[in-house]
mmCIF file of C-alpha atoms in Angstrom:
data_model
loop_
_atom_site.group_PDB
_atom_site.id
_atom_site.type_symbol
_atom_site.label_atom_id
_atom_site.label_comp_id
_atom_site.label_asym_id
_atom_site.label_seq_id
_atom_site.Cartn_x
_atom_site.Cartn_y
_atom_site.Cartn_z
ATOM 1 C CA MET A 110 66.661 151.601 2.057
ATOM 2 C CA ILE A 111 64.123 151.156 -0.757
ATOM 3 C CA ARG A 112 63.593 147.844 -2.481
ATOM 4 C CA PRO A 113 62.937 147.721 -6.213
ATOM 5 C CA ALA A 114 59.292 148.131 -7.096
ATOM 6 C CA SER A 115 57.336 146.356 -9.752
ATOM 7 C CA LEU A 116 57.757 147.881 -13.173
ATOM 8 C CA PRO A 117 54.974 150.154 -14.343
ATOM 9 C CA ASP A 118 52.337 148.192 -16.188
ATOM 10 C CA ASP A 119 48.913 149.394 -17.197
ATOM 11 C CA SER A 120 47.387 145.933 -17.351
ATOM 12 C CA ALA A 121 44.550 145.264 -14.924
ATOM 13 C CA ASP A 122 46.411 142.440 -13.216
ATOM 14 C CA ALA A 123 49.589 144.448 -12.583
ATOM 15 C CA LEU A 124 50.790 143.858 -9.036
ATOM 16 C CA LYS A 125 52.191 147.045 -7.499
ATOM 17 C CA ARG A 126 54.329 146.948 -4.360
ATOM 18 C CA CYS A 127 55.171 149.677 -1.914
ATOM 19 C CA PHE A 128 58.686 150.709 -0.945
ATOM 20 C CA ASP A 129 60.380 149.892 2.333
ATOM 21 C CA PRO A 130 59.634 152.304 5.163
ATOM 22 C CA VAL A 131 61.954 155.275 5.634
ATOM 23 C CA VAL A 132 62.214 155.438 9.428
ATOM 24 C CA ASP A 133 64.713 155.303 12.258
ATOM 25 C CA ALA A 134 64.626 155.346 16.064
ATOM 26 C CA GLY A 135 64.121 159.126 16.017
ATOM 27 C CA THR A 136 60.924 159.027 13.945
ATOM 28 C CA ARG A 137 58.211 160.950 15.765
ATOM 29 C CA LEU A 138 55.954 161.701 12.778
ATOM 30 C CA LEU A 139 55.045 158.984 10.285
ATOM 31 C CA ILE A 140 53.440 160.055 6.994
ATOM 32 C CA LEU A 141 51.563 157.279 5.243
ATOM 33 C CA GLY A 142 50.422 157.313 1.643
ATOM 34 C CA SER A 143 48.237 154.697 0.009
ATOM 35 C CA LEU A 144 50.460 153.036 -2.646
ATOM 36 C CA PRO A 145 53.096 154.611 -4.925
ATOM 37 C CA GLY A 146 51.889 155.763 -8.321
ATOM 38 C CA GLU A 147 53.350 154.822 -11.697
ATOM 39 C CA LYS A 148 56.019 157.570 -11.777
ATOM 40 C CA SER A 149 57.156 156.741 -8.254
ATOM 41 C CA LEU A 150 57.360 153.041 -9.064
ATOM 42 C CA ALA A 151 59.265 153.740 -12.290
ATOM 43 C CA HIS A 152 61.813 155.859 -10.408
ATOM 44 C CA SER A 153 61.815 153.805 -7.170
ATOM 45 C CA GLN A 154 61.217 157.019 -5.257
ATOM 46 C CA TYR A 155 58.455 158.257 -3.017
ATOM 47 C CA TYR A 156 56.407 161.034 -4.646
ATOM 48 C CA ALA A 157 58.390 161.111 -7.909
ATOM 49 C CA HIS A 158 55.621 162.541 -10.117
ATOM 50 C CA PRO A 159 56.792 166.078 -10.999
ATOM 51 C CA GLN A 160 53.318 167.504 -10.331
ATOM 52 C CA ASN A 161 52.948 165.862 -6.919
ATOM 53 C CA LYS A 162 53.351 168.585 -4.297
ATOM 54 C CA PHE A 163 54.515 166.333 -1.430
ATOM 55 C CA TRP A 164 58.116 167.584 -1.330
ATOM 56 C CA MET A 165 57.037 171.225 -1.614
ATOM 57 C CA LEU A 166 54.363 170.925 1.070
ATOM 58 C CA LEU A 167 56.528 169.084 3.556
ATOM 59 C CA GLY A 168 59.490 171.313 2.737
ATOM 60 C CA GLU A 169 57.452 174.383 3.680
ATOM 61 C CA VAL A 170 56.339 172.724 6.909
ATOM 62 C CA LEU A 171 59.923 171.792 7.838
ATOM 63 C CA GLY A 172 61.535 174.987 6.518
ATOM 64 C CA VAL A 173 63.781 173.043 4.114
ATOM 65 C CA ASP A 174 63.814 173.229 0.309
ATOM 66 C CA LEU A 175 63.346 169.475 -0.071
ATOM 67 C CA LYS A 176 62.364 169.658 -3.740
ATOM 68 C CA SER A 177 65.791 170.981 -4.785
ATOM 69 C CA LEU A 178 67.703 168.231 -2.953
ATOM 70 C CA PRO A 179 68.777 164.941 -4.516
ATOM 71 C CA TYR A 180 66.413 162.148 -3.471
ATOM 72 C CA ASP A 181 68.744 160.507 -0.936
ATOM 73 C CA GLU A 182 69.294 163.888 0.731
ATOM 74 C CA ARG A 183 65.540 164.460 0.890
ATOM 75 C CA LEU A 184 65.134 161.214 2.804
ATOM 76 C CA ALA A 185 68.074 162.022 5.087
ATOM 77 C CA SER A 186 66.563 165.448 5.801
ATOM 78 C CA LEU A 187 63.219 163.881 6.711
ATOM 79 C CA LEU A 188 64.902 161.515 9.147
ATOM 80 C CA ALA A 189 66.920 164.392 10.630
ATOM 81 C CA HIS A 190 63.599 166.141 11.312
ATOM 82 C CA GLY A 191 62.038 163.027 12.864
ATOM 83 C CA VAL A 192 59.784 162.346 9.885
ATOM 84 C CA GLY A 193 59.251 158.883 8.403
ATOM 85 C CA LEU A 194 57.475 157.664 5.261
ATOM 86 C CA TRP A 195 55.641 154.527 4.288
ATOM 87 C CA ASP A 196 52.412 153.338 2.698
ATOM 88 C CA VAL A 197 49.294 151.685 4.060
ATOM 89 C CA VAL A 198 49.054 149.224 1.173
ATOM 90 C CA ALA A 199 51.872 146.687 0.876
ATOM 91 C CA GLN A 200 50.810 145.443 -2.536
ATOM 92 C CA ALA A 201 47.765 145.503 -4.747
ATOM 93 C CA GLN A 202 46.534 145.166 -8.259
ATOM 94 C CA ARG A 203 46.009 148.560 -9.825
ATOM 95 C CA THR A 204 45.666 149.939 -13.324
ATOM 96 C CA GLY A 205 47.334 153.350 -13.484
ATOM 97 C CA SER A 206 47.935 155.461 -10.392
ATOM 98 C CA LEU A 207 44.494 156.293 -9.023
ATOM 99 C CA ASP A 208 43.666 155.022 -5.539
ATOM 100 C CA SER A 209 40.157 154.215 -6.734
ATOM 101 C CA ASN A 210 41.695 151.509 -8.954
ATOM 102 C CA ILE A 211 43.344 149.621 -6.067
ATOM 103 C CA ARG A 212 42.110 146.001 -5.971
ATOM 104 C CA GLU A 213 43.101 142.806 -4.179
ATOM 105 C CA ARG A 214 45.244 144.657 -1.679
ATOM 106 C CA ASP A 215 47.415 143.439 1.167
ATOM 107 C CA ASP A 216 48.058 146.023 3.864
ATOM 108 C CA ASN A 217 51.344 146.726 5.590
ATOM 109 C CA ASP A 218 51.785 145.834 9.258
ATOM 110 C CA LEU A 219 51.451 149.382 10.541
ATOM 111 C CA LEU A 220 51.098 148.219 14.129
ATOM 112 C CA ALA A 221 54.447 146.422 14.076
ATOM 113 C CA LEU A 222 56.180 149.408 12.514
ATOM 114 C CA ALA A 223 54.621 151.847 14.968
ATOM 115 C CA ALA A 224 55.596 149.621 17.905
ATOM 116 C CA SER A 225 59.212 149.665 16.700
ATOM 117 C CA LEU A 226 59.383 153.480 16.785
ATOM 118 C CA PRO A 227 59.813 154.599 20.419
ATOM 119 C CA ARG A 228 59.385 158.349 19.714
ATOM 120 C CA LEU A 229 56.400 158.052 17.362
ATOM 121 C CA HIS A 230 53.470 160.191 18.477
ATOM 122 C CA THR A 231 51.817 161.380 15.255
ATOM 123 C CA ILE A 232 50.625 159.440 12.225
ATOM 124 C CA ALA A 233 49.575 161.525 9.240
ATOM 125 C CA PHE A 234 47.765 160.186 6.203
ATOM 126 C CA ASN A 235 48.455 161.718 2.789
ATOM 127 C CA GLY A 236 44.997 161.587 1.246
ATOM 128 C CA GLY A 237 41.574 160.189 1.976
ATOM 129 C CA THR A 238 42.227 156.635 0.825
ATOM 130 C CA ALA A 239 45.341 156.336 2.970
ATOM 131 C CA ALA A 240 43.395 157.689 5.958
ATOM 132 C CA LYS A 241 40.378 155.442 5.449
ATOM 133 C CA LEU A 242 42.431 152.284 5.042
ATOM 134 C CA GLY A 243 45.104 153.212 7.581
ATOM 135 C CA VAL A 244 42.720 153.964 10.431
ATOM 136 C CA LYS A 245 41.109 150.559 9.851
ATOM 137 C CA VAL A 246 44.506 148.836 9.937
ATOM 138 C CA LEU A 247 45.452 150.622 13.168
ATOM 139 C CA GLY A 248 42.073 149.837 14.729
ATOM 140 C CA GLU A 249 41.816 150.647 18.430
ATOM 141 C CA HIS A 250 45.590 151.280 18.530
ATOM 142 C CA ALA A 251 45.025 154.535 16.621
ATOM 143 C CA GLN A 252 44.097 156.085 19.983
ATOM 144 C CA ARG A 253 47.759 155.901 21.016
ATOM 145 C CA TYR A 254 48.722 158.467 18.389
ATOM 146 C CA ARG A 255 47.727 161.866 17.155
ATOM 147 C CA ILE A 256 46.047 161.061 13.825
ATOM 148 C CA VAL A 257 46.149 163.697 11.090
ATOM 149 C CA SER A 258 44.254 163.313 7.824
ATOM 150 C CA LEU A 259 45.770 165.513 5.120
ATOM 151 C CA PRO A 260 44.519 166.480 1.680
ATOM 152 C CA SER A 261 46.385 164.441 -0.900
ATOM 153 C CA SER A 262 49.535 165.952 -2.375
ATOM 154 C CA SER A 263 48.659 164.213 -5.651
ATOM 155 C CA PRO A 264 47.847 166.261 -8.749
ATOM 156 C CA ALA A 265 44.699 164.127 -9.052
ATOM 157 C CA TYR A 266 43.343 165.903 -5.955
ATOM 158 C CA THR A 267 42.628 169.362 -7.346
ATOM 159 C CA LEU A 268 42.404 171.403 -4.149
ATOM 160 C CA ALA A 269 44.396 174.641 -4.493
ATOM 161 C CA TYR A 270 47.999 174.464 -3.271
ATOM 162 C CA ALA A 271 47.413 177.203 -0.666
ATOM 163 C CA GLN A 272 44.555 175.188 0.843
ATOM 164 C CA LYS A 273 46.646 172.018 0.883
ATOM 165 C CA LEU A 274 49.497 173.901 2.552
ATOM 166 C CA GLN A 275 47.191 175.322 5.211
ATOM 167 C CA ALA A 276 46.141 171.795 6.164
ATOM 168 C CA TRP A 277 49.691 170.402 5.975
ATOM 169 C CA ARG A 278 50.971 173.133 8.322
ATOM 170 C CA GLN A 279 49.356 171.280 11.229
ATOM 171 C CA LEU A 280 52.334 168.897 10.938
ATOM 172 C CA SER A 281 54.638 171.669 12.179
ATOM 173 C CA THR A 282 53.390 170.941 15.701
ATOM 174 C CA ALA A 283 54.094 167.217 15.393
#
């Protein structure tokens, strides 16, 4: 389901690649990040940094303790709830994990993925960079979907957890 990522490398010319999408025919909500960070790449897992609140936030929205599940079960639970994951950026050069360091990027074909998902009606962006880039990639086709821009689950985005959760709860209607 997930292809091996590039190994973590702090050099400026390190090419980082996203993981394969986690989707199936039942996906109705697609959550898009920007590009996996160093911890995620090292573990070949979405949102692997222990301080990233993604699994807690989405778990509260879905009513499932995702954080306590083994990774494969987390993904299976998302699919069972009609939730898919992917990233806007297919590959890029980036030092470290900050989105502001993304350079020389190639974007994923979000339109092709969205077209392959017959039940998809909501696309949510995890963070400002994902939203900014993703809306551009979708272009006029964004009108076909409910677009939700969420505060980043990353520890680098220092908004209080309660405020992040309040915003993420809008996914419960997706």
